[in-house]
Each structure stands twice: as C-alpha cells, then as structure tokens.
C-alpha cells in the first residue's frame, strides 16, 4: 500500500476578505476531488486572507499511479491564474514505514 500526500502553499491574488478567499480556495479543492478522486482540503492559514494551504492525499497499491496522480494535481494547481504556487511538499509513504 502506498499513500501519497501533497501540501500546497498558495498566495492568493486580489483577495481582501476571508469570504473572498473561500470563493477562490473551495473551487480548487472541489476540482481536485472531482477530477482525480483524491482527498483534498484547506489545511492551514485559515485566518489569513491572502494565504492558503491545501492538502491532498491518495491511497493506492501502485506507487507509479500515486506519483502520476500527484503530478497531475500539482500541474492543475500551478496552472490556476488566481493563485501563485509558493511551494509544494510531496511525500510517499508505504505500509512498511
């Protein structure tokens, strides 16, 4: 069993309130879940209106599949014009860890 995780650190564009922040972050999380069948959520910086952390997790029996899906998730977030991707942390865990 392989568990892959991504943690995105995002800088949001022209956002002036937490309500506007939600209107930017929620569609990104929903698209990740819908397109790639991953678990995704806003995981940090909830009190800052121009920053967001989004976490993604995926479980599979094939390490190559996990890596491929995480690559596609990263490309999707990086291509969003309303956010700037500051950093990405990736981990691959096995049941032997």
PDB file of N, CA and C in Angstrom:
ATOM      1  N   UNK A   1       0.844  -1.176   0.000  1.00  0.00           N
ATOM      2  CA  UNK A   1       0.000   0.000   0.000  1.00  0.00           C
ATOM      3  C   UNK A   1       0.890   1.240   0.000  1.00  0.00           C
ATOM      4  N   UNK A   2       0.498   2.225  -0.808  1.00  0.00           N
ATOM      5  CA  UNK A   2       1.220   3.485  -0.908  1.00  0.00           C
ATOM      6  C   UNK A   2       0.258   4.636  -0.622  1.00  0.00           C
ATOM      7  N   UNK A   3       0.721   5.573   0.181  1.00  0.00           N
ATOM      8  CA  UNK A   3      -0.043   6.778   0.490  1.00  0.00           C
ATOM      9  C   UNK A   3       0.784   7.966   0.031  1.00  0.00           C
ATOM     10  N   UNK A   4       0.242   8.729  -0.893  1.00  0.00           N
ATOM     11  CA  UNK A   4       0.919   9.921  -1.390  1.00  0.00           C
ATOM     12  C   UNK A   4       0.234  11.162  -0.866  1.00  0.00           C
ATOM     13  N   UNK A   5       1.021  12.143  -0.474  1.00  0.00           N
ATOM     14  CA  UNK A   5       0.455  13.400   0.009  1.00  0.00           C
ATOM     15  C   UNK A   5       1.153  14.582  -0.653  1.00  0.00           C
ATOM     16  N   UNK A   6       0.387  15.637  -0.849  1.00  0.00           N
ATOM     17  CA  UNK A   6       0.904  16.909  -1.320  1.00  0.00           C
ATOM     18  C   UNK A   6       0.416  17.984  -0.375  1.00  0.00           C
ATOM     19  N   UNK A   7       1.243  18.966  -0.134  1.00  0.00           N
ATOM     20  CA  UNK A   7       0.838  20.131   0.630  1.00  0.00           C
ATOM     21  C   UNK A   7       1.233  21.367  -0.173  1.00  0.00           C
ATOM     22  N   UNK A   8       0.223  22.125  -0.587  1.00  0.00           N
ATOM     23  CA  UNK A   8       0.440  23.323  -1.386  1.00  0.00           C
ATOM     24  C   UNK A   8       0.414  24.557  -0.496  1.00  0.00           C
ATOM     25  N   UNK A   9       1.376  25.440  -0.669  1.00  0.00           N
ATOM     26  CA  UNK A   9       1.375  26.743  -0.018  1.00  0.00           C
ATOM     27  C   UNK A   9       1.042  27.755  -1.110  1.00  0.00           C
ATOM     28  N   UNK A  10      -0.097  28.428  -0.977  1.00  0.00           N
ATOM     29  CA  UNK A  10      -0.609  29.296  -2.030  1.00  0.00           C
ATOM     30  C   UNK A  10      -0.661  30.753  -1.583  1.00  0.00           C
ATOM     31  N   UNK A  11      -0.353  31.638  -2.514  1.00  0.00           N
ATOM     32  CA  UNK A  11      -0.560  33.070  -2.327  1.00  0.00           C
ATOM     33  C   UNK A  11      -1.715  33.444  -3.238  1.00  0.00           C
ATOM     34  N   UNK A  12      -2.766  34.004  -2.645  1.00  0.00           N
ATOM     35  CA  UNK A  12      -3.961  34.348  -3.415  1.00  0.00           C
ATOM     36  C   UNK A  12      -3.807  35.744  -3.992  1.00  0.00           C
ATOM     37  N   UNK A  13      -4.429  35.962  -5.128  1.00  0.00           N
ATOM     38  CA  UNK A  13      -4.327  37.240  -5.819  1.00  0.00           C
ATOM     39  C   UNK A  13      -5.080  38.356  -5.120  1.00  0.00           C
ATOM     40  N   UNK A  14      -5.993  38.975  -5.801  1.00  0.00           N
ATOM     41  CA  UNK A  14      -6.714  40.154  -5.324  1.00  0.00           C
ATOM     42  C   UNK A  14      -7.843  39.733  -4.378  1.00  0.00           C
ATOM     43  N   UNK A  15      -7.476  39.346  -3.169  1.00  0.00           N
ATOM     44  CA  UNK A  15      -8.433  38.878  -2.162  1.00  0.00           C
ATOM     45  C   UNK A  15      -8.335  39.798  -0.956  1.00  0.00           C
ATOM     46  N   UNK A  16      -9.485  40.282  -0.486  1.00  0.00           N
ATOM     47  CA  UNK A  16      -9.494  41.242   0.608  1.00  0.00           C
ATOM     48  C   UNK A  16     -10.260  40.781   1.829  1.00  0.00           C
ATOM     49  N   UNK A  17     -10.812  39.573   1.795  1.00  0.00           N
ATOM     50  CA  UNK A  17     -11.574  39.079   2.950  1.00  0.00           C
ATOM     51  C   UNK A  17     -11.513  37.564   2.970  1.00  0.00           C
ATOM     52  N   UNK A  18     -11.875  36.993   4.104  1.00  0.00           N
ATOM     53  CA  UNK A  18     -11.912  35.535   4.213  1.00  0.00           C
ATOM     54  C   UNK A  18     -13.007  34.953   3.329  1.00  0.00           C
ATOM     55  N   UNK A  19     -14.088  35.706   3.133  1.00  0.00           N
ATOM     56  CA  UNK A  19     -15.170  35.248   2.254  1.00  0.00           C
ATOM     57  C   UNK A  19     -14.666  35.144   0.807  1.00  0.00           C
ATOM     58  N   UNK A  20     -13.927  36.141   0.345  1.00  0.00           N
ATOM     59  CA  UNK A  20     -13.341  36.082  -0.996  1.00  0.00           C
ATOM     60  C   UNK A  20     -12.339  34.937  -1.099  1.00  0.00           C
ATOM     61  N   UNK A  21     -11.592  34.712  -0.027  1.00  0.00           N
ATOM     62  CA  UNK A  21     -10.628  33.616  -0.004  1.00  0.00           C
ATOM     63  C   UNK A  21     -11.337  32.285  -0.221  1.00  0.00           C
ATOM     64  N   UNK A  22     -12.440  32.074   0.504  1.00  0.00           N
ATOM     65  CA  UNK A  22     -13.201  30.832   0.341  1.00  0.00           C
ATOM     66  C   UNK A  22     -13.679  30.649  -1.098  1.00  0.00           C
ATOM     67  N   UNK A  23     -14.061  31.752  -1.742  1.00  0.00           N
ATOM     68  CA  UNK A  23     -14.554  31.654  -3.116  1.00  0.00           C
ATOM     69  C   UNK A  23     -13.450  31.290  -4.106  1.00  0.00           C
ATOM     70  N   UNK A  24     -12.190  31.435  -3.711  1.00  0.00           N
ATOM     71  CA  UNK A  24     -11.065  31.026  -4.548  1.00  0.00           C
ATOM     72  C   UNK A  24     -10.617  29.604  -4.203  1.00  0.00           C
ATOM     73  N   UNK A  25     -10.532  29.292  -2.911  1.00  0.00           N
ATOM     74  CA  UNK A  25      -9.967  28.011  -2.476  1.00  0.00           C
ATOM     75  C   UNK A  25     -10.949  26.854  -2.679  1.00  0.00           C
ATOM     76  N   UNK A  26     -12.215  27.061  -2.374  1.00  0.00           N
ATOM     77  CA  UNK A  26     -13.188  25.964  -2.491  1.00  0.00           C
ATOM     78  C   UNK A  26     -13.270  25.356  -3.891  1.00  0.00           C
ATOM     79  N   UNK A  27     -13.303  26.155  -4.956  1.00  0.00           N
ATOM     80  CA  UNK A  27     -13.333  25.549  -6.287  1.00  0.00           C
ATOM     81  C   UNK A  27     -12.082  24.726  -6.616  1.00  0.00           C
ATOM     82  N   UNK A  28     -10.937  25.155  -6.114  1.00  0.00           N
ATOM     83  CA  UNK A  28      -9.703  24.394  -6.344  1.00  0.00           C
ATOM     84  C   UNK A  28      -9.796  23.035  -5.657  1.00  0.00           C
ATOM     85  N   UNK A  29     -10.213  23.028  -4.397  1.00  0.00           N
ATOM     86  CA  UNK A  29     -10.356  21.778  -3.642  1.00  0.00           C
ATOM     87  C   UNK A  29     -11.382  20.873  -4.323  1.00  0.00           C
ATOM     88  N   UNK A  30     -12.517  21.431  -4.733  1.00  0.00           N
ATOM     89  CA  UNK A  30     -13.570  20.638  -5.374  1.00  0.00           C
ATOM     90  C   UNK A  30     -13.094  20.045  -6.700  1.00  0.00           C
ATOM     91  N   UNK A  31     -12.340  20.809  -7.473  1.00  0.00           N
ATOM     92  CA  UNK A  31     -11.845  20.302  -8.752  1.00  0.00           C
ATOM     93  C   UNK A  31     -10.839  19.178  -8.552  1.00  0.00           C
ATOM     94  N   UNK A  32      -9.962  19.315  -7.571  1.00  0.00           N
ATOM     95  CA  UNK A  32      -9.016  18.228  -7.265  1.00  0.00           C
ATOM     96  C   UNK A  32      -9.765  16.954  -6.899  1.00  0.00           C
ATOM     97  N   UNK A  33     -10.784  17.077  -6.059  1.00  0.00           N
ATOM     98  CA  UNK A  33     -11.558  15.911  -5.636  1.00  0.00           C
ATOM     99  C   UNK A  33     -12.292  15.283  -6.818  1.00  0.00           C
ATOM    100  N   UNK A  34     -12.909  16.115  -7.636  1.00  0.00           N
ATOM    101  CA  UNK A  34     -13.728  15.624  -8.751  1.00  0.00           C
ATOM    102  C   UNK A  34     -12.882  15.000  -9.860  1.00  0.00           C
ATOM    103  N   UNK A  35     -11.814  15.675 -10.263  1.00  0.00           N
ATOM    104  CA  UNK A  35     -11.019  15.194 -11.394  1.00  0.00           C
ATOM    105  C   UNK A  35     -10.146  13.995 -11.064  1.00  0.00           C
ATOM    106  N   UNK A  36      -9.630  13.937  -9.829  1.00  0.00           N
ATOM    107  CA  UNK A  36      -8.616  12.938  -9.524  1.00  0.00           C
ATOM    108  C   UNK A  36      -9.012  11.954  -8.431  1.00  0.00           C
ATOM    109  N   UNK A  37     -10.205  12.079  -7.862  1.00  0.00           N
ATOM    110  CA  UNK A  37     -10.685  11.184  -6.800  1.00  0.00           C
ATOM    111  C   UNK A  37      -9.691  11.102  -5.638  1.00  0.00           C
ATOM    112  N   UNK A  38      -9.205  12.265  -5.217  1.00  0.00           N
ATOM    113  CA  UNK A  38      -8.293  12.357  -4.086  1.00  0.00           C
ATOM    114  C   UNK A  38      -9.034  12.996  -2.920  1.00  0.00           C
ATOM    115  N   UNK A  39      -8.472  12.852  -1.743  1.00  0.00           N
ATOM    116  CA  UNK A  39      -8.955  13.621  -0.595  1.00  0.00           C
ATOM    117  C   UNK A  39      -8.219  14.954  -0.614  1.00  0.00           C
ATOM    118  N   UNK A  40      -8.963  16.038  -0.512  1.00  0.00           N
ATOM    119  CA  UNK A  40      -8.354  17.362  -0.552  1.00  0.00           C
ATOM    120  C   UNK A  40      -9.107  18.277   0.399  1.00  0.00           C
ATOM    121  N   UNK A  41      -8.365  19.186   1.042  1.00  0.00           N
ATOM    122  CA  UNK A  41      -8.970  20.128   1.976  1.00  0.00           C
ATOM    123  C   UNK A  41      -8.027  21.290   2.206  1.00  0.00           C
ATOM    124  N   UNK A  42      -8.608  22.414   2.637  1.00  0.00           N
ATOM    125  CA  UNK A  42      -7.787  23.523   3.107  1.00  0.00           C
ATOM    126  C   UNK A  42      -7.270  23.126   4.478  1.00  0.00           C
ATOM    127  N   UNK A  43      -5.962  23.135   4.650  1.00  0.00           N
ATOM    128  CA  UNK A  43      -5.367  22.561   5.860  1.00  0.00           C
ATOM    129  C   UNK A  43      -4.618  23.558   6.731  1.00  0.00           C
ATOM    130  N   UNK A  44      -4.526  24.801   6.303  1.00  0.00           N
ATOM    131  CA  UNK A  44      -3.798  25.765   7.113  1.00  0.00           C
ATOM    132  C   UNK A  44      -4.011  27.182   6.647  1.00  0.00           C
ATOM    133  N   UNK A  45      -3.531  28.110   7.456  1.00  0.00           N
ATOM    134  CA  UNK A  45      -3.643  29.541   7.175  1.00  0.00           C
ATOM    135  C   UNK A  45      -5.087  29.991   7.007  1.00  0.00           C
ATOM    136  N   UNK A  46      -6.017  29.377   7.749  1.00  0.00           N
ATOM    137  CA  UNK A  46      -7.427  29.730   7.627  1.00  0.00           C
ATOM    138  C   UNK A  46      -7.716  31.162   8.059  1.00  0.00           C
ATOM    139  N   UNK A  47      -6.877  31.729   8.910  1.00  0.00           N
ATOM    140  CA  UNK A  47      -7.136  33.082   9.410  1.00  0.00           C
ATOM    141  C   UNK A  47      -6.464  34.177   8.571  1.00  0.00           C
ATOM    142  N   UNK A  48      -5.705  33.798   7.558  1.00  0.00           N
ATOM    143  CA  UNK A  48      -5.048  34.770   6.678  1.00  0.00           C
ATOM    144  C   UNK A  48      -5.806  34.843   5.358  1.00  0.00           C
ATOM    145  N   UNK A  49      -6.143  36.041   4.907  1.00  0.00           N
ATOM    146  CA  UNK A  49      -6.976  36.130   3.713  1.00  0.00           C
ATOM    147  C   UNK A  49      -6.214  36.033   2.394  1.00  0.00           C
ATOM    148  N   UNK A  50      -4.897  36.195   2.388  1.00  0.00           N
ATOM    149  CA  UNK A  50      -4.155  36.093   1.122  1.00  0.00           C
ATOM    150  C   UNK A  50      -3.290  34.845   1.022  1.00  0.00           C
ATOM    151  N   UNK A  51      -3.313  33.995   2.035  1.00  0.00           N
ATOM    152  CA  UNK A  51      -2.520  32.759   2.017  1.00  0.00           C
ATOM    153  C   UNK A  51      -3.441  31.574   2.251  1.00  0.00           C
ATOM    154  N   UNK A  52      -3.073  30.433   1.695  1.00  0.00           N
ATOM    155  CA  UNK A  52      -3.839  29.205   1.910  1.00  0.00           C
ATOM    156  C   UNK A  52      -2.895  28.021   1.820  1.00  0.00           C
ATOM    157  N   UNK A  53      -3.199  27.017   2.600  1.00  0.00           N
ATOM    158  CA  UNK A  53      -2.534  25.728   2.478  1.00  0.00           C
ATOM    159  C   UNK A  53      -3.603  24.711   2.121  1.00  0.00           C
ATOM    160  N   UNK A  54      -3.320  23.925   1.097  1.00  0.00           N
ATOM    161  CA  UNK A  54      -4.241  22.891   0.651  1.00  0.00           C
ATOM    162  C   UNK A  54      -3.494  21.573   0.696  1.00  0.00           C
ATOM    163  N   UNK A  55      -4.128  20.569   1.308  1.00  0.00           N
ATOM    164  CA  UNK A  55      -3.539  19.242   1.389  1.00  0.00           C
ATOM    165  C   UNK A  55      -4.285  18.263   0.509  1.00  0.00           C
ATOM    166  N   UNK A  56      -3.541  17.332  -0.081  1.00  0.00           N
ATOM    167  CA  UNK A  56      -4.099  16.298  -0.954  1.00  0.00           C
ATOM    168  C   UNK A  56      -3.519  14.964  -0.507  1.00  0.00           C
ATOM    169  N   UNK A  57      -4.363  13.927  -0.486  1.00  0.00           N
ATOM    170  CA  UNK A  57      -3.889  12.581  -0.135  1.00  0.00           C
ATOM    171  C   UNK A  57      -4.530  11.557  -1.062  1.00  0.00           C
ATOM    172  N   UNK A  58      -3.785  10.488  -1.321  1.00  0.00           N
ATOM    173  CA  UNK A  58      -4.227   9.433  -2.223  1.00  0.00           C
ATOM    174  C   UNK A  58      -3.642   8.111  -1.749  1.00  0.00           C
ATOM    175  N   UNK A  59      -4.450   7.057  -1.789  1.00  0.00           N
ATOM    176  CA  UNK A  59      -4.001   5.712  -1.411  1.00  0.00           C
ATOM    177  C   UNK A  59      -4.159   4.797  -2.618  1.00  0.00           C
ATOM    178  N   UNK A  60      -3.123   3.974  -2.874  1.00  0.00           N
ATOM    179  CA  UNK A  60      -3.177   3.028  -3.984  1.00  0.00           C
ATOM    180  C   UNK A  60      -2.210   1.883  -3.724  1.00  0.00           C
ATOM    181  N   UNK A  61      -2.376   0.828  -4.470  1.00  0.00           N
ATOM    182  CA  UNK A  61      -1.456  -0.291  -4.394  1.00  0.00           C
ATOM    183  C   UNK A  61      -0.274  -0.149  -5.335  1.00  0.00           C
ATOM    184  N   UNK A  62      -0.268   0.900  -6.149  1.00  0.00           N
ATOM    185  CA  UNK A  62       0.756   1.097  -7.169  1.00  0.00           C
ATOM    186  C   UNK A  62       1.436   2.456  -6.972  1.00  0.00           C
ATOM    187  N   UNK A  63       2.721   2.442  -6.684  1.00  0.00           N
ATOM    188  CA  UNK A  63       3.453   3.686  -6.438  1.00  0.00           C
ATOM    189  C   UNK A  63       3.494   4.568  -7.678  1.00  0.00           C
ATOM    190  N   UNK A  64       3.567   3.987  -8.845  1.00  0.00           N
ATOM    191  CA  UNK A  64       3.585   4.756 -10.087  1.00  0.00           C
ATOM    192  C   UNK A  64       2.285   5.517 -10.302  1.00  0.00           C
ATOM    193  N   UNK A  65       1.162   4.874  -9.977  1.00  0.00           N
ATOM    194  CA  UNK A  65      -0.134   5.523 -10.102  1.00  0.00           C
ATOM    195  C   UNK A  65      -0.227   6.713  -9.152  1.00  0.00           C
ATOM    196  N   UNK A  66       0.226   6.522  -7.909  1.00  0.00           N
ATOM    197  CA  UNK A  66       0.207   7.609  -6.922  1.00  0.00           C
ATOM    198  C   UNK A  66       1.036   8.788  -7.429  1.00  0.00           C
ATOM    199  N   UNK A  67       2.226   8.517  -7.919  1.00  0.00           N
ATOM    200  CA  UNK A  67       3.106   9.571  -8.413  1.00  0.00           C
ATOM    201  C   UNK A  67       2.475  10.314  -9.592  1.00  0.00           C
ATOM    202  N   UNK A  68       1.857   9.568 -10.514  1.00  0.00           N
ATOM    203  CA  UNK A  68       1.223  10.171 -11.680  1.00  0.00           C
ATOM    204  C   UNK A  68       0.062  11.088 -11.280  1.00  0.00           C
ATOM    205  N   UNK A  69      -0.791  10.635 -10.387  1.00  0.00           N
ATOM    206  CA  UNK A  69      -1.931  11.445  -9.953  1.00  0.00           C
ATOM    207  C   UNK A  69      -1.455  12.695  -9.215  1.00  0.00           C
ATOM    208  N   UNK A  70      -0.465  12.555  -8.354  1.00  0.00           N
ATOM    209  CA  UNK A  70       0.054  13.722  -7.636  1.00  0.00           C
ATOM    210  C   UNK A  70       0.685  14.726  -8.591  1.00  0.00           C
ATOM    211  N   UNK A  71       1.365  14.249  -9.632  1.00  0.00           N
ATOM    212  CA  UNK A  71       1.913  15.142 -10.653  1.00  0.00           C
ATOM    213  C   UNK A  71       0.800  15.943 -11.324  1.00  0.00           C
ATOM    214  N   UNK A  72      -0.290  15.269 -11.670  1.00  0.00           N
ATOM    215  CA  UNK A  72      -1.414  15.949 -12.331  1.00  0.00           C
ATOM    216  C   UNK A  72      -2.082  16.949 -11.397  1.00  0.00           C
ATOM    217  N   UNK A  73      -2.193  16.606 -10.114  1.00  0.00           N
ATOM    218  CA  UNK A  73      -2.752  17.546  -9.140  1.00  0.00           C
ATOM    219  C   UNK A  73      -1.886  18.800  -9.047  1.00  0.00           C
ATOM    220  N   UNK A  74      -0.589  18.602  -9.007  1.00  0.00           N
ATOM    221  CA  UNK A  74       0.330  19.741  -8.910  1.00  0.00           C
ATOM    222  C   UNK A  74       0.229  20.631 -10.142  1.00  0.00           C
ATOM    223  N   UNK A  75       0.152  20.044 -11.322  1.00  0.00           N
ATOM    224  CA  UNK A  75       0.025  20.837 -12.546  1.00  0.00           C
ATOM    225  C   UNK A  75      -1.285  21.621 -12.564  1.00  0.00           C
ATOM    226  N   UNK A  76      -2.363  21.008 -12.085  1.00  0.00           N
ATOM    227  CA  UNK A  76      -3.653  21.695 -12.051  1.00  0.00           C
ATOM    228  C   UNK A  76      -3.592  22.934 -11.168  1.00  0.00           C
ATOM    229  N   UNK A  77      -3.036  22.805  -9.981  1.00  0.00           N
ATOM    230  CA  UNK A  77      -2.962  23.943  -9.058  1.00  0.00           C
ATOM    231  C   UNK A  77      -2.003  25.001  -9.603  1.00  0.00           C
ATOM    232  N   UNK A  78      -0.890  24.591 -10.149  1.00  0.00           N
ATOM    233  CA  UNK A  78       0.090  25.548 -10.684  1.00  0.00           C
ATOM    234  C   UNK A  78      -0.476  26.336 -11.859  1.00  0.00           C
ATOM    235  N   UNK A  79      -1.418  25.762 -12.590  1.00  0.00           N
ATOM    236  CA  UNK A  79      -1.987  26.419 -13.767  1.00  0.00           C
ATOM    237  C   UNK A  79      -3.105  27.395 -13.427  1.00  0.00           C
ATOM    238  N   UNK A  80      -3.555  27.422 -12.182  1.00  0.00           N
ATOM    239  CA  UNK A  80      -4.646  28.328 -11.805  1.00  0.00           C
ATOM    240  C   UNK A  80      -4.136  29.767 -11.789  1.00  0.00           C
ATOM    241  N   UNK A  81      -4.756  30.662 -12.575  1.00  0.00           N
ATOM    242  CA  UNK A  81      -4.250  32.036 -12.664  1.00  0.00           C
ATOM    243  C   UNK A  81      -4.522  32.876 -11.419  1.00  0.00           C
ATOM    244  N   UNK A  82      -5.496  32.496 -10.605  1.00  0.00           N
ATOM    245  CA  UNK A  82      -5.859  33.308  -9.443  1.00  0.00           C
ATOM    246  C   UNK A  82      -4.987  33.041  -8.223  1.00  0.00           C
ATOM    247  N   UNK A  83      -4.082  32.063  -8.308  1.00  0.00           N
ATOM    248  CA  UNK A  83      -3.193  31.768  -7.187  1.00  0.00           C
ATOM    249  C   UNK A  83      -1.754  31.657  -7.682  1.00  0.00           C
ATOM    250  N   UNK A  84      -0.826  31.929  -6.769  1.00  0.00           N
ATOM    251  CA  UNK A  84       0.592  31.715  -7.038  1.00  0.00           C
ATOM    252  C   UNK A  84       1.047  30.574  -6.146  1.00  0.00           C
ATOM    253  N   UNK A  85       1.602  29.546  -6.746  1.00  0.00           N
ATOM    254  CA  UNK A  85       2.077  28.382  -6.008  1.00  0.00           C
ATOM    255  C   UNK A  85       3.450  28.705  -5.438  1.00  0.00           C
ATOM    256  N   UNK A  86       3.524  28.893  -4.111  1.00  0.00           N
ATOM    257  CA  UNK A  86       4.785  29.251  -3.465  1.00  0.00           C
ATOM    258  C   UNK A  86       5.658  28.033  -3.225  1.00  0.00           C
ATOM    259  N   UNK A  87       5.048  26.932  -2.777  1.00  0.00           N
ATOM    260  CA  UNK A  87       5.829  25.714  -2.549  1.00  0.00           C
ATOM    261  C   UNK A  87       4.904  24.507  -2.541  1.00  0.00           C
ATOM    262  N   UNK A  88       5.516  23.358  -2.787  1.00  0.00           N
ATOM    263  CA  UNK A  88       4.806  22.077  -2.758  1.00  0.00           C
ATOM    264  C   UNK A  88       5.667  21.097  -1.984  1.00  0.00           C
ATOM    265  N   UNK A  89       5.060  20.427  -1.018  1.00  0.00           N
ATOM    266  CA  UNK A  89       5.742  19.356  -0.299  1.00  0.00           C
ATOM    267  C   UNK A  89       5.070  18.044  -0.662  1.00  0.00           C
ATOM    268  N   UNK A  90       5.879  17.075  -1.093  1.00  0.00           N
ATOM    269  CA  UNK A  90       5.357  15.790  -1.538  1.00  0.00           C
ATOM    270  C   UNK A  90       5.966  14.694  -0.676  1.00  0.00           C
ATOM    271  N   UNK A  91       5.126  13.740  -0.314  1.00  0.00           N
ATOM    272  CA  UNK A  91       5.608  12.575   0.437  1.00  0.00           C
ATOM    273  C   UNK A  91       4.949  11.318  -0.107  1.00  0.00           C
ATOM    274  N   UNK A  92       5.707  10.238  -0.095  1.00  0.00           N
ATOM    275  CA  UNK A  92       5.189   8.927  -0.462  1.00  0.00           C
ATOM    276  C   UNK A  92       5.479   7.994   0.704  1.00  0.00           C
ATOM    277  N   UNK A  93       4.434   7.477   1.310  1.00  0.00           N
ATOM    278  CA  UNK A  93       4.560   6.576   2.448  1.00  0.00           C
ATOM    279  C   UNK A  93       4.186   5.167   2.009  1.00  0.00           C
ATOM    280  N   UNK A  94       4.836   4.186   2.597  1.00  0.00           N
ATOM    281  CA  UNK A  94       4.455   2.790   2.368  1.00  0.00           C
ATOM    282  C   UNK A  94       3.991   2.200   3.684  1.00  0.00           C
ATOM    283  N   UNK A  95       3.333   1.051   3.620  1.00  0.00           N
ATOM    284  CA  UNK A  95       2.875   0.411   4.853  1.00  0.00           C
ATOM    285  C   UNK A  95       4.035  -0.152   5.660  1.00  0.00           C
ATOM    286  N   UNK A  96       5.254  -0.109   5.099  1.00  0.00           N
ATOM    287  CA  UNK A  96       6.440  -0.578   5.803  1.00  0.00           C
ATOM    288  C   UNK A  96       7.156   0.548   6.546  1.00  0.00           C
ATOM    289  N   UNK A  97       6.684   1.797   6.383  1.00  0.00           N
ATOM    290  CA  UNK A  97       7.302   2.946   7.067  1.00  0.00           C
ATOM    291  C   UNK A  97       7.059   2.874   8.570  1.00  0.00           C
TER     292      UNK A  97
END
